[in-house]
mmCIF file of C-alpha atoms in Angstrom:
data_model
loop_
_atom_site.group_PDB
_atom_site.id
_atom_site.type_symbol
_atom_site.label_atom_id
_atom_site.label_comp_id
_atom_site.label_asym_id
_atom_site.label_seq_id
_atom_site.Cartn_x
_atom_site.Cartn_y
_atom_site.Cartn_z
ATOM 1 C CA GLU K 1 11.203 -5.945 13.252
ATOM 2 C CA ASP K 2 10.061 -2.798 11.640
ATOM 3 C CA GLN K 3 6.748 -0.965 13.128
ATOM 4 C CA VAL K 4 4.637 1.621 12.049
ATOM 5 C CA THR K 5 1.773 2.718 14.055
ATOM 6 C CA GLN K 6 -0.584 5.277 13.006
ATOM 7 C CA SER K 7 -3.001 7.574 15.331
ATOM 8 C CA PRO K 8 -5.682 8.358 15.871
ATOM 9 C CA GLU K 9 -7.360 5.202 13.933
ATOM 10 C CA ALA K 10 -10.340 7.456 13.231
ATOM 11 C CA LEU K 11 -10.790 11.305 12.923
ATOM 12 C CA ARG K 12 -13.775 13.383 12.566
ATOM 13 C CA LEU K 13 -13.438 17.203 11.475
ATOM 14 C CA GLN K 14 -15.494 19.830 10.418
ATOM 15 C CA GLU K 15 -14.964 21.417 7.332
ATOM 16 C CA GLY K 16 -12.190 23.894 7.885
ATOM 17 C CA GLU K 17 -10.774 22.587 11.055
ATOM 18 C CA SER K 18 -6.955 21.894 10.519
ATOM 19 C CA SER K 19 -5.568 19.073 12.323
ATOM 20 C CA SER K 20 -2.870 16.276 12.153
ATOM 21 C CA LEU K 21 -2.341 12.261 11.764
ATOM 22 C CA ASN K 22 0.477 10.685 13.094
ATOM 23 C CA CYS K 23 2.753 8.153 12.297
ATOM 24 C CA SER K 24 5.506 6.651 14.776
ATOM 25 C CA TYR K 25 8.155 3.916 13.344
ATOM 26 C CA THR K 26 10.245 1.688 14.807
ATOM 27 C CA VAL K 27 13.402 0.891 12.188
ATOM 28 C CA SER K 28 16.499 -0.146 12.071
ATOM 29 C CA GLY K 29 17.418 2.338 9.568
ATOM 30 C CA LEU K 30 14.991 4.696 7.567
ATOM 31 C CA ARG K 31 15.690 4.769 4.012
ATOM 32 C CA GLY K 32 12.130 6.745 3.414
ATOM 33 C CA LEU K 33 9.030 7.158 4.696
ATOM 34 C CA PHE K 34 6.037 7.349 2.465
ATOM 35 C CA TRP K 35 2.304 8.740 2.500
ATOM 36 C CA TYR K 36 -0.470 7.663 0.928
ATOM 37 C CA ARG K 37 -4.432 8.050 0.212
ATOM 38 C CA GLN K 38 -6.868 5.683 0.207
ATOM 39 C CA ASP K 39 -10.607 6.104 -1.125
ATOM 40 C CA PRO K 40 -13.057 3.469 -0.273
ATOM 41 C CA GLY K 41 -12.759 0.576 -3.146
ATOM 42 C CA LYS K 42 -9.872 1.853 -4.486
ATOM 43 C CA GLY K 43 -5.740 1.436 -4.362
ATOM 44 C CA PRO K 44 -3.813 3.529 -2.230
ATOM 45 C CA GLU K 45 -2.956 6.771 -4.314
ATOM 46 C CA PHE K 46 0.856 8.117 -3.543
ATOM 47 C CA LEU K 47 1.201 11.217 -1.533
ATOM 48 C CA PHE K 48 4.660 12.058 -0.431
ATOM 49 C CA THR K 49 8.111 10.523 -0.042
ATOM 50 C CA LEU K 50 10.206 12.002 3.199
ATOM 51 C CA TYR K 51 13.948 10.885 3.159
ATOM 52 C CA SER K 52 15.727 12.491 6.451
ATOM 53 C CA ALA K 53 14.361 14.312 9.646
ATOM 54 C CA GLY K 54 13.630 17.627 9.035
ATOM 55 C CA GLU K 55 11.972 17.666 5.897
ATOM 56 C CA GLU K 56 8.699 18.835 4.530
ATOM 57 C CA LYS K 57 6.540 18.031 1.736
ATOM 58 C CA GLU K 58 3.326 20.215 0.552
ATOM 59 C CA LYS K 59 0.761 19.406 -1.769
ATOM 60 C CA GLU K 60 -2.450 21.278 -1.486
ATOM 61 C CA ARG K 61 -4.050 21.243 2.280
ATOM 62 C CA LEU K 62 -1.719 18.802 3.277
ATOM 63 C CA LYS K 63 1.900 18.945 4.454
ATOM 64 C CA ALA K 64 4.191 16.104 5.714
ATOM 65 C CA THR K 65 6.816 16.364 8.173
ATOM 66 C CA LEU K 66 9.596 14.007 9.479
ATOM 67 C CA THR K 67 11.622 13.557 12.727
ATOM 68 C CA LYS K 68 13.594 10.568 13.982
ATOM 69 C CA LYS K 69 10.939 8.911 15.440
ATOM 70 C CA GLU K 70 7.618 10.167 13.654
ATOM 71 C CA SER K 71 5.607 11.624 10.889
ATOM 72 C CA PHE K 72 3.004 13.820 10.964
ATOM 73 C CA LEU K 73 0.522 14.639 8.052
ATOM 74 C CA HIS K 74 -1.112 18.250 8.389
ATOM 75 C CA ILE K 75 -4.377 18.864 7.031
ATOM 76 C CA THR K 76 -4.937 22.884 6.839
ATOM 77 C CA ALA K 77 -8.704 23.842 6.484
ATOM 78 C CA PRO K 78 -9.943 20.336 5.078
ATOM 79 C CA LYS K 79 -12.624 19.930 2.519
ATOM 80 C CA PRO K 80 -14.992 17.121 2.581
ATOM 81 C CA GLU K 81 -13.124 15.946 -0.441
ATOM 82 C CA ASP K 82 -10.036 15.122 1.898
ATOM 83 C CA SER K 83 -12.286 12.608 3.323
ATOM 84 C CA ALA K 84 -10.204 9.291 2.856
ATOM 85 C CA THR K 85 -7.863 6.518 4.791
ATOM 86 C CA TYR K 86 -4.152 7.857 4.984
ATOM 87 C CA LEU K 87 -1.530 5.194 5.245
ATOM 88 C CA CYS K 88 1.924 5.868 6.224
ATOM 89 C CA ALA K 89 4.719 3.461 5.277
ATOM 90 C CA VAL K 90 8.314 2.822 6.017
ATOM 91 C CA ASP K 91 11.176 1.346 3.813
ATOM 92 C CA SER K 92 14.099 0.435 6.235
ATOM 93 C CA GLY K 93 16.843 -0.706 3.393
ATOM 94 C CA GLY K 94 17.697 -3.855 2.173
ATOM 95 C CA SER K 95 18.029 -4.709 -1.366
ATOM 96 C CA ASN K 96 14.029 -5.403 -2.552
ATOM 97 C CA TYR K 97 12.216 -1.927 -1.349
ATOM 98 C CA LYS K 98 9.916 -3.715 1.064
ATOM 99 C CA LEU K 99 7.573 -1.308 2.716
ATOM 100 C CA THR K 100 5.927 -1.870 5.973
ATOM 101 C CA PHE K 101 2.532 -0.284 6.258
ATOM 102 C CA GLY K 102 0.700 1.149 9.402
ATOM 103 C CA LYS K 103 -3.141 0.303 9.550
ATOM 104 C CA GLY K 104 -4.291 4.036 8.425
ATOM 105 C CA THR K 105 -6.108 7.011 10.011
ATOM 106 C CA LEU K 106 -9.689 7.229 8.696
ATOM 107 C CA LEU K 107 -10.503 10.642 8.220
ATOM 108 C CA THR K 108 -13.898 12.190 7.739
ATOM 109 C CA VAL K 109 -14.274 15.924 6.601
ATOM 110 C CA ASN K 110 -18.083 16.921 7.276
ATOM 111 C CA PRO K 111 -19.438 19.915 5.584
ATOM 112 C CA ASP P 1 -1.792 5.351 -12.319
ATOM 113 C CA ALA P 2 1.742 3.858 -13.594
ATOM 114 C CA GLY P 3 -0.224 1.535 -15.988
ATOM 115 C CA ILE P 4 -1.028 -1.308 -13.999
ATOM 116 C CA THR P 5 -4.507 -3.164 -13.959
ATOM 117 C CA GLN P 6 -5.598 -6.390 -12.086
ATOM 118 C CA SER P 7 -7.797 -8.791 -13.394
ATOM 119 C CA PRO P 8 -10.476 -9.916 -12.452
ATOM 120 C CA ARG P 9 -11.694 -7.246 -9.956
ATOM 121 C CA HIS P 10 -13.953 -9.350 -8.311
ATOM 122 C CA LYS P 11 -13.969 -12.954 -7.610
ATOM 123 C CA VAL P 12 -16.357 -15.424 -5.773
ATOM 124 C CA THR P 13 -14.991 -18.778 -5.460
ATOM 125 C CA GLU P 14 -15.456 -22.165 -3.575
ATOM 126 C CA THR P 15 -13.131 -23.515 -0.646
ATOM 127 C CA GLY P 16 -10.909 -25.928 -2.350
ATOM 128 C CA THR P 17 -10.604 -24.286 -5.938
ATOM 129 C CA PRO P 18 -7.647 -23.011 -7.296
ATOM 130 C CA VAL P 19 -7.633 -19.120 -8.154
ATOM 131 C CA THR P 20 -4.878 -17.112 -10.011
ATOM 132 C CA LEU P 21 -4.741 -13.236 -9.902
ATOM 133 C CA ARG P 22 -3.336 -11.583 -12.657
ATOM 134 C CA CYS P 23 -1.179 -8.142 -12.629
ATOM 135 C CA HIS P 24 -0.088 -6.065 -15.508
ATOM 136 C CA GLN P 25 2.053 -3.445 -15.927
ATOM 137 C CA THR P 26 3.108 -1.478 -19.268
ATOM 138 C CA GLU P 27 5.854 0.819 -18.026
ATOM 139 C CA ASN P 28 8.805 -1.825 -17.506
ATOM 140 C CA HIS P 29 9.076 -1.607 -13.684
ATOM 141 C CA ARG P 30 11.378 -4.005 -12.237
ATOM 142 C CA TYR P 31 9.694 -4.808 -8.775
ATOM 143 C CA MET P 32 6.174 -5.923 -8.434
ATOM 144 C CA TYR P 33 4.646 -6.609 -5.378
ATOM 145 C CA TRP P 34 1.392 -8.615 -4.205
ATOM 146 C CA TYR P 35 -0.143 -7.106 -0.915
ATOM 147 C CA ARG P 36 -3.794 -8.390 0.656
ATOM 148 C CA GLN P 37 -5.826 -5.722 2.765
ATOM 149 C CA ASP P 38 -7.923 -6.539 5.853
ATOM 150 C CA PRO P 39 -9.422 -4.887 8.251
ATOM 151 C CA GLY P 40 -7.798 -4.486 11.319
ATOM 152 C CA HIS P 41 -4.472 -5.844 9.620
ATOM 153 C CA GLY P 42 -3.517 -3.022 6.998
ATOM 154 C CA LEU P 43 -1.769 -3.892 4.064
ATOM 155 C CA ARG P 44 0.552 -7.089 4.063
ATOM 156 C CA LEU P 45 2.750 -8.078 1.586
ATOM 157 C CA ILE P 46 2.387 -11.744 0.402
ATOM 158 C CA HIS P 47 5.122 -11.794 -2.500
ATOM 159 C CA TYR P 48 7.429 -10.008 -4.575
ATOM 160 C CA SER P 49 9.299 -9.971 -7.548
ATOM 161 C CA TYR P 50 12.959 -8.316 -8.509
ATOM 162 C CA GLY P 51 12.563 -9.167 -11.918
ATOM 163 C CA VAL P 52 11.585 -12.209 -14.512
ATOM 164 C CA LYS P 53 11.573 -15.389 -12.698
ATOM 165 C CA ASP P 54 12.845 -13.841 -9.628
ATOM 166 C CA THR P 55 10.522 -13.809 -6.683
ATOM 167 C CA ASP P 56 10.769 -14.047 -2.757
ATOM 168 C CA LYS P 57 8.341 -14.461 0.302
ATOM 169 C CA GLY P 58 6.629 -11.573 1.999
ATOM 170 C CA GLU P 59 5.374 -11.969 5.656
ATOM 171 C CA VAL P 60 2.316 -13.856 4.582
ATOM 172 C CA SER P 61 3.166 -16.220 1.918
ATOM 173 C CA ASP P 62 1.609 -19.429 3.318
ATOM 174 C CA GLY P 63 -0.977 -20.836 1.039
ATOM 175 C CA TYR P 64 0.151 -18.357 -2.061
ATOM 176 C CA SER P 65 2.705 -19.062 -5.012
ATOM 177 C CA VAL P 66 3.501 -16.202 -7.399
ATOM 178 C CA SER P 67 5.152 -16.145 -11.064
ATOM 179 C CA ARG P 68 6.627 -13.857 -13.300
ATOM 180 C CA SER P 69 7.375 -15.168 -16.814
ATOM 181 C CA LYS P 70 7.485 -11.567 -18.598
ATOM 182 C CA THR P 71 7.987 -8.220 -16.958
ATOM 183 C CA GLU P 72 4.792 -7.004 -17.288
ATOM 184 C CA ASP P 73 3.020 -9.628 -15.672
ATOM 185 C CA PHE P 74 2.631 -10.859 -12.287
ATOM 186 C CA LEU P 75 0.590 -13.608 -11.267
ATOM 187 C CA LEU P 76 -0.719 -14.705 -7.650
ATOM 188 C CA THR P 77 -2.030 -18.366 -7.411
ATOM 189 C CA LEU P 78 -3.999 -19.502 -4.418
ATOM 190 C CA GLU P 79 -3.394 -23.526 -5.154
ATOM 191 C CA SER P 80 -6.624 -24.256 -2.808
ATOM 192 C CA ALA P 81 -8.535 -21.367 -1.596
ATOM 193 C CA THR P 82 -9.223 -21.231 2.062
ATOM 194 C CA SER P 83 -12.208 -18.647 3.781
ATOM 195 C CA SER P 84 -9.225 -17.128 5.587
ATOM 196 C CA GLN P 85 -7.732 -15.898 2.112
ATOM 197 C CA THR P 86 -10.894 -14.003 1.606
ATOM 198 C CA SER P 87 -9.605 -10.043 0.911
ATOM 199 C CA VAL P 88 -8.748 -7.443 -1.272
ATOM 200 C CA TYR P 89 -5.719 -7.814 -2.845
ATOM 201 C CA PHE P 90 -3.399 -5.369 -4.325
ATOM 202 C CA CYS P 91 -0.653 -5.329 -6.782
ATOM 203 C CA ALA P 92 2.157 -2.739 -6.571
ATOM 204 C CA VAL P 93 5.011 -1.533 -8.761
ATOM 205 C CA GLU P 94 7.967 0.188 -7.513
ATOM 206 C CA GLY P 95 8.455 3.893 -8.767
ATOM 207 C CA ALA P 96 11.872 5.792 -9.364
ATOM 208 C CA GLY P 97 12.194 7.134 -5.652
ATOM 209 C CA ASN P 98 11.378 3.789 -3.972
ATOM 210 C CA GLU P 99 7.632 4.641 -3.661
ATOM 211 C CA GLN P 100 5.204 2.189 -4.872
ATOM 212 C CA PHE P 101 2.337 2.553 -7.008
ATOM 213 C CA PHE P 102 -0.880 0.200 -6.388
ATOM 214 C CA GLY P 103 -3.557 -0.997 -8.862
ATOM 215 C CA PRO P 104 -7.083 -0.922 -8.363
ATOM 216 C CA GLY P 105 -7.473 -4.009 -6.673
ATOM 217 C CA THR P 106 -9.184 -7.536 -6.864
ATOM 218 C CA ARG P 107 -11.649 -8.460 -4.017
ATOM 219 C CA LEU P 108 -12.073 -12.119 -3.728
ATOM 220 C CA THR P 109 -14.570 -13.911 -1.727
ATOM 221 C CA VAL P 110 -13.979 -17.523 -0.808
ATOM 222 C CA LEU P 111 -17.158 -19.457 0.020
#
């Protein structure tokens, strides 16, 4: 059974204080790892897909990295508008592209 | 936003009544998914569809049924709503890179 564990559950940062969110996964075979951002009252918004260990993707202040056991979402010099819940999900293969989600990290960036 | 709409956006109903939620997409995606999101559980897959009239169960399918008579519409039905089905329901479609794009959600309260 696929498992995704995100840590920490909640993270509070000061504006400009860089940090990282962790996503550890256990799957039989990774086809893709996905990061999403979710604002209160809204649906998850797709950020990145990572397919293989060593891969990195960047978007503004966010950078996602992948190893064989975990992924990190690095947030550089965050701003208050980066406050959201960040979700990680894995696709372990099969024909129906089902994702297994972690429970998320609630990030709060104070001005 | 992948052209996904959900209706209704909010619904309050009573225990034992049937409820149908609708997901509509405009971009001809083959795969569609229904999730529920609850505090402490994250996103959990209820049912998914891999084509017109082709559906299958997810991890929390008990008490739910689905139908897909047209590519653009995926319906989720609670035959007899219970308080444990109070949740936020999200529809998603599969993108070209196996990522999923989510709708805005339906907040359902069962009294």
